[in-house]
mmCIF file of C-alpha atoms in Angstrom:
data_model
loop_
_atom_site.group_PDB
_atom_site.id
_atom_site.type_symbol
_atom_site.label_atom_id
_atom_site.label_comp_id
_atom_site.label_asym_id
_atom_site.label_seq_id
_atom_site.Cartn_x
_atom_site.Cartn_y
_atom_site.Cartn_z
ATOM 1 C CA MET A 1 -3.427 -15.886 -25.630
ATOM 2 C CA TYR A 2 -3.092 -16.005 -21.840
ATOM 3 C CA THR A 3 -5.726 -14.046 -19.780
ATOM 4 C CA LEU A 4 -4.830 -13.408 -16.077
ATOM 5 C CA ILE A 5 -8.022 -12.595 -13.864
ATOM 6 C CA PHE A 6 -7.589 -10.983 -10.318
ATOM 7 C CA ASN A 7 -10.919 -11.494 -8.363
ATOM 8 C CA GLY A 8 -11.390 -9.531 -5.406
ATOM 9 C CA SER A 9 -14.985 -10.654 -4.585
ATOM 10 C CA PRO A 10 -15.764 -12.805 -1.353
ATOM 11 C CA ARG A 11 -18.853 -14.351 -3.059
ATOM 12 C CA ARG A 12 -17.912 -17.051 -5.259
ATOM 13 C CA ALA A 13 -21.366 -16.908 -7.020
ATOM 14 C CA GLY A 14 -22.180 -13.172 -6.792
ATOM 15 C CA ASP A 15 -22.433 -10.201 -9.082
ATOM 16 C CA THR A 16 -18.811 -9.690 -9.912
ATOM 17 C CA SER A 17 -18.648 -13.504 -10.700
ATOM 18 C CA ALA A 18 -21.389 -13.134 -13.293
ATOM 19 C CA LEU A 19 -19.454 -10.386 -15.240
ATOM 20 C CA ILE A 20 -16.313 -12.556 -14.957
ATOM 21 C CA GLN A 21 -18.224 -15.556 -16.432
ATOM 22 C CA ALA A 22 -19.596 -13.347 -19.377
ATOM 23 C CA PHE A 23 -16.109 -12.354 -20.260
ATOM 24 C CA CYS A 24 -14.615 -15.909 -19.919
ATOM 25 C CA ARG A 25 -17.421 -17.553 -22.126
ATOM 26 C CA GLU A 26 -15.932 -15.200 -24.953
ATOM 27 C CA ILE A 27 -12.268 -14.547 -24.281
ATOM 28 C CA GLN A 28 -10.094 -17.206 -26.274
ATOM 29 C CA GLY A 29 -7.080 -19.048 -25.024
ATOM 30 C CA GLN A 30 -6.038 -20.001 -21.546
ATOM 31 C CA VAL A 31 -7.525 -18.162 -18.405
ATOM 32 C CA GLU A 32 -6.681 -18.312 -15.112
ATOM 33 C CA GLN A 33 -8.100 -16.877 -12.105
ATOM 34 C CA ILE A 34 -6.400 -15.612 -8.836
ATOM 35 C CA ASP A 35 -8.909 -15.147 -5.975
ATOM 36 C CA ALA A 36 -7.834 -12.535 -3.707
ATOM 37 C CA TYR A 37 -9.913 -13.485 -0.596
ATOM 38 C CA ARG A 38 -8.671 -17.064 -0.923
ATOM 39 C CA SER A 39 -5.088 -16.493 -1.243
ATOM 40 C CA THR A 40 -2.357 -16.487 1.143
ATOM 41 C CA LEU A 41 -0.441 -13.528 -0.343
ATOM 42 C CA SER A 42 0.321 -10.674 2.149
ATOM 43 C CA PRO A 43 0.354 -7.348 1.198
ATOM 44 C CA CYS A 44 3.498 -5.025 0.744
ATOM 45 C CA VAL A 45 5.067 -3.977 4.059
ATOM 46 C CA ASP A 46 7.075 -1.138 2.658
ATOM 47 C CA CYS A 47 10.663 -2.562 3.740
ATOM 48 C CA ARG A 48 12.134 -0.692 0.636
ATOM 49 C CA ARG A 49 14.084 -3.842 -0.572
ATOM 50 C CA CYS A 50 12.668 -3.699 -3.798
ATOM 51 C CA ALA A 51 13.619 0.092 -4.187
ATOM 52 C CA GLY A 52 17.143 -1.209 -3.787
ATOM 53 C CA GLY A 53 17.137 -3.789 -6.605
ATOM 54 C CA GLY A 54 16.897 -6.870 -4.286
ATOM 55 C CA GLY A 55 13.095 -7.850 -5.293
ATOM 56 C CA CYS A 56 10.274 -8.340 -2.760
ATOM 57 C CA VAL A 57 11.366 -9.724 0.582
ATOM 58 C CA ILE A 58 8.352 -11.692 1.057
ATOM 59 C CA ASN A 59 8.367 -15.242 -0.140
ATOM 60 C CA ASP A 60 4.637 -16.323 -0.503
ATOM 61 C CA GLY A 61 3.886 -17.303 -4.154
ATOM 62 C CA MET A 62 3.785 -13.787 -5.376
ATOM 63 C CA GLN A 63 6.771 -14.484 -7.252
ATOM 64 C CA GLY A 64 4.750 -17.043 -9.274
ATOM 65 C CA ILE A 65 2.486 -14.126 -9.953
ATOM 66 C CA TYR A 66 4.794 -11.940 -11.199
ATOM 67 C CA GLU A 67 5.795 -14.693 -13.816
ATOM 68 C CA LYS A 68 2.238 -14.950 -14.754
ATOM 69 C CA VAL A 69 1.683 -11.022 -15.377
ATOM 70 C CA GLU A 70 4.759 -10.934 -17.321
ATOM 71 C CA LYS A 71 3.245 -13.840 -19.530
ATOM 72 C CA ALA A 72 -0.246 -12.420 -19.810
ATOM 73 C CA GLN A 73 -1.543 -10.321 -22.678
ATOM 74 C CA VAL A 74 -4.763 -9.790 -20.915
ATOM 75 C CA LEU A 75 -5.157 -8.486 -17.344
ATOM 76 C CA VAL A 76 -8.407 -8.325 -15.570
ATOM 77 C CA LEU A 77 -9.163 -6.768 -12.229
ATOM 78 C CA ALA A 78 -12.683 -7.668 -10.990
ATOM 79 C CA SER A 79 -14.272 -6.404 -7.773
ATOM 80 C CA PRO A 80 -17.357 -5.267 -6.034
ATOM 81 C CA LEU A 81 -17.131 -1.855 -4.797
ATOM 82 C CA TYR A 82 -16.367 -1.313 -1.061
ATOM 83 C CA PHE A 83 -16.764 2.383 -0.215
ATOM 84 C CA SER A 84 -16.335 3.308 -3.558
ATOM 85 C CA THR A 85 -13.309 1.230 -4.051
ATOM 86 C CA LEU A 86 -11.740 -1.935 -4.615
ATOM 87 C CA THR A 87 -11.913 -4.609 -1.920
ATOM 88 C CA GLY A 88 -9.162 -4.677 0.665
ATOM 89 C CA PRO A 89 -7.744 -8.189 -0.004
ATOM 90 C CA LEU A 90 -7.444 -7.220 -3.966
ATOM 91 C CA LEU A 91 -5.643 -4.116 -2.839
ATOM 92 C CA ALA A 92 -3.301 -5.647 -0.807
ATOM 93 C CA LEU A 93 -2.568 -8.135 -3.676
ATOM 94 C CA CYS A 94 -1.780 -5.397 -5.983
ATOM 95 C CA SER A 95 0.109 -3.452 -3.484
ATOM 96 C CA ARG A 96 2.704 -6.338 -4.250
ATOM 97 C CA PHE A 97 3.316 -4.959 -7.508
ATOM 98 C CA GLN A 98 5.242 -2.342 -6.007
ATOM 99 C CA ALA A 99 8.160 -4.783 -6.532
ATOM 100 C CA LEU A 100 7.693 -5.203 -10.261
ATOM 101 C CA TYR A 101 7.384 -1.245 -10.407
ATOM 102 C CA MET A 102 10.621 -0.792 -8.563
ATOM 103 C CA ALA A 103 12.490 -3.299 -10.668
ATOM 104 C CA ARG A 104 11.391 -1.598 -13.781
ATOM 105 C CA ARG A 105 12.220 1.804 -12.468
ATOM 106 C CA ASN A 106 15.693 0.482 -11.237
ATOM 107 C CA GLN A 107 16.342 -0.664 -14.833
ATOM 108 C CA GLY A 108 15.517 2.794 -16.124
ATOM 109 C CA SER A 109 12.404 1.728 -17.977
ATOM 110 C CA GLY A 110 8.708 1.408 -17.517
ATOM 111 C CA TRP A 111 6.344 -1.308 -18.757
ATOM 112 C CA GLU A 112 5.892 -1.684 -22.464
ATOM 113 C CA GLN A 113 2.062 -1.083 -23.046
ATOM 114 C CA THR A 114 1.470 -4.164 -24.763
ATOM 115 C CA LYS A 115 -1.308 -5.951 -22.962
ATOM 116 C CA GLY A 116 -5.064 -5.674 -22.636
ATOM 117 C CA GLY A 117 -6.655 -4.506 -19.278
ATOM 118 C CA LEU A 118 -10.297 -4.887 -18.201
ATOM 119 C CA VAL A 119 -11.825 -3.625 -14.884
ATOM 120 C CA LEU A 120 -15.158 -5.372 -14.200
ATOM 121 C CA LEU A 121 -16.919 -3.665 -11.030
ATOM 122 C CA THR A 122 -20.187 -4.158 -9.220
ATOM 123 C CA GLY A 123 -21.824 -2.263 -6.727
ATOM 124 C CA GLY A 124 -25.222 -2.067 -4.763
ATOM 125 C CA GLY A 125 -26.366 -0.117 -1.982
ATOM 126 C CA SER A 126 -25.619 3.501 -2.082
ATOM 127 C CA THR A 127 -23.095 3.056 -4.660
ATOM 128 C CA LYS A 128 -23.461 5.397 -7.454
ATOM 129 C CA ASP A 129 -20.178 6.361 -8.865
ATOM 130 C CA PRO A 130 -17.416 3.958 -9.778
ATOM 131 C CA SER A 131 -14.904 6.375 -11.195
ATOM 132 C CA CYS A 132 -12.847 6.183 -8.087
ATOM 133 C CA ALA A 133 -12.567 2.435 -8.405
ATOM 134 C CA PHE A 134 -11.842 3.012 -12.275
ATOM 135 C CA ARG A 135 -9.023 5.390 -11.721
ATOM 136 C CA THR A 136 -7.240 3.210 -9.103
ATOM 137 C CA SER A 137 -7.928 -0.011 -11.405
ATOM 138 C CA ARG A 138 -6.582 1.915 -14.346
ATOM 139 C CA ILE A 139 -3.141 2.893 -12.639
ATOM 140 C CA ILE A 140 -2.690 -0.585 -11.342
ATOM 141 C CA LEU A 141 -3.405 -2.044 -14.934
ATOM 142 C CA ARG A 142 -1.037 0.421 -16.646
ATOM 143 C CA GLU A 143 1.798 -0.421 -13.839
ATOM 144 C CA MET A 144 1.627 -4.048 -15.070
ATOM 145 C CA GLY A 145 1.665 -3.152 -18.921
ATOM 146 C CA ALA A 146 -1.809 -2.910 -20.057
ATOM 147 C CA GLY A 147 -2.245 -0.256 -22.647
ATOM 148 C CA GLU A 148 -5.560 -0.994 -24.074
ATOM 149 C CA ILE A 149 -7.842 -0.786 -21.156
ATOM 150 C CA ARG A 150 -11.829 -1.379 -20.854
ATOM 151 C CA GLN A 151 -14.144 -0.818 -18.039
ATOM 152 C CA VAL A 152 -17.260 -2.499 -17.288
ATOM 153 C CA ALA A 153 -19.626 -1.651 -14.222
ATOM 154 C CA SER A 154 -22.741 -3.091 -13.023
ATOM 155 C CA ILE A 155 -24.137 -0.777 -10.572
ATOM 156 C CA GLY A 156 -27.265 -1.020 -8.702
ATOM 157 C CA THR A 157 -27.158 -4.756 -8.133
ATOM 158 C CA ASP A 158 -29.182 -4.670 -5.113
ATOM 159 C CA HIS A 159 -32.090 -4.138 -7.753
ATOM 160 C CA LEU A 160 -30.678 -5.673 -10.689
ATOM 161 C CA PRO A 161 -28.145 -8.351 -10.281
ATOM 162 C CA ALA A 162 -25.225 -8.351 -12.562
ATOM 163 C CA GLY A 163 -26.317 -11.667 -14.219
ATOM 164 C CA GLU A 164 -29.258 -9.723 -15.416
ATOM 165 C CA ASP A 165 -27.812 -6.388 -16.394
ATOM 166 C CA GLU A 166 -27.668 -7.040 -19.985
ATOM 167 C CA GLU A 167 -25.718 -3.802 -20.746
ATOM 168 C CA ALA A 168 -22.990 -4.724 -18.501
ATOM 169 C CA LEU A 169 -23.002 -8.428 -19.742
ATOM 170 C CA ARG A 170 -22.900 -7.045 -23.283
ATOM 171 C CA GLN A 171 -19.787 -4.572 -22.288
ATOM 172 C CA ALA A 172 -17.885 -7.805 -20.993
ATOM 173 C CA VAL A 173 -18.670 -9.805 -24.005
ATOM 174 C CA ALA A 174 -17.555 -6.973 -26.266
ATOM 175 C CA ALA A 175 -14.227 -6.494 -24.252
ATOM 176 C CA ALA A 176 -13.340 -10.366 -24.553
ATOM 177 C CA ARG A 177 -14.158 -10.160 -28.182
ATOM 178 C CA GLU A 178 -11.977 -6.992 -28.971
ATOM 179 C CA PHE A 179 -9.175 -8.587 -27.109
ATOM 180 C CA ASN A 180 -9.539 -11.788 -29.029
ATOM 181 C CA THR A 181 -8.972 -9.424 -32.064
ATOM 182 C CA LEU A 182 -6.213 -7.624 -30.678
ATOM 183 C CA PHE A 183 -4.199 -10.086 -28.726
ATOM 184 C CA ALA A 184 -4.953 -13.903 -30.057
#
């Protein structure tokens, strides 16, 4: 089984990382993580080339990520919440999946919903409701082929760090175990 994680956190050892680590301790197979904050990938520029069937005009390594998405059985979007949604760098990276979406649309087919998807969210401060970020993440994951999507959130991390949030950690582990059963 191959799991591809898109990490939208700027902090390498922060709350989002705690949930990712809990998931990774249980998931079987190969795991690869793409760090949105440290990547050199550009966002979609809406040039519309992909709408005409020409693929993405930007040549910056995203082509390799497209191949990894195709290969993955499990896709993970992990992010702290900024104004109740995913971080800018993660959204910018995900905007490049427009080329995959258009390729499928031009072929007259959508993604087969054969992958597992997981959304890991963390939030502190005034963040109380992760539903906006969950909705956005589910759309992105479905467009990448995820049919079985699970959600985990650790909210209130300024009072209870995600690494101490037993319920969120339990849910991350449970998602890994479920994916091991479904996709390994």
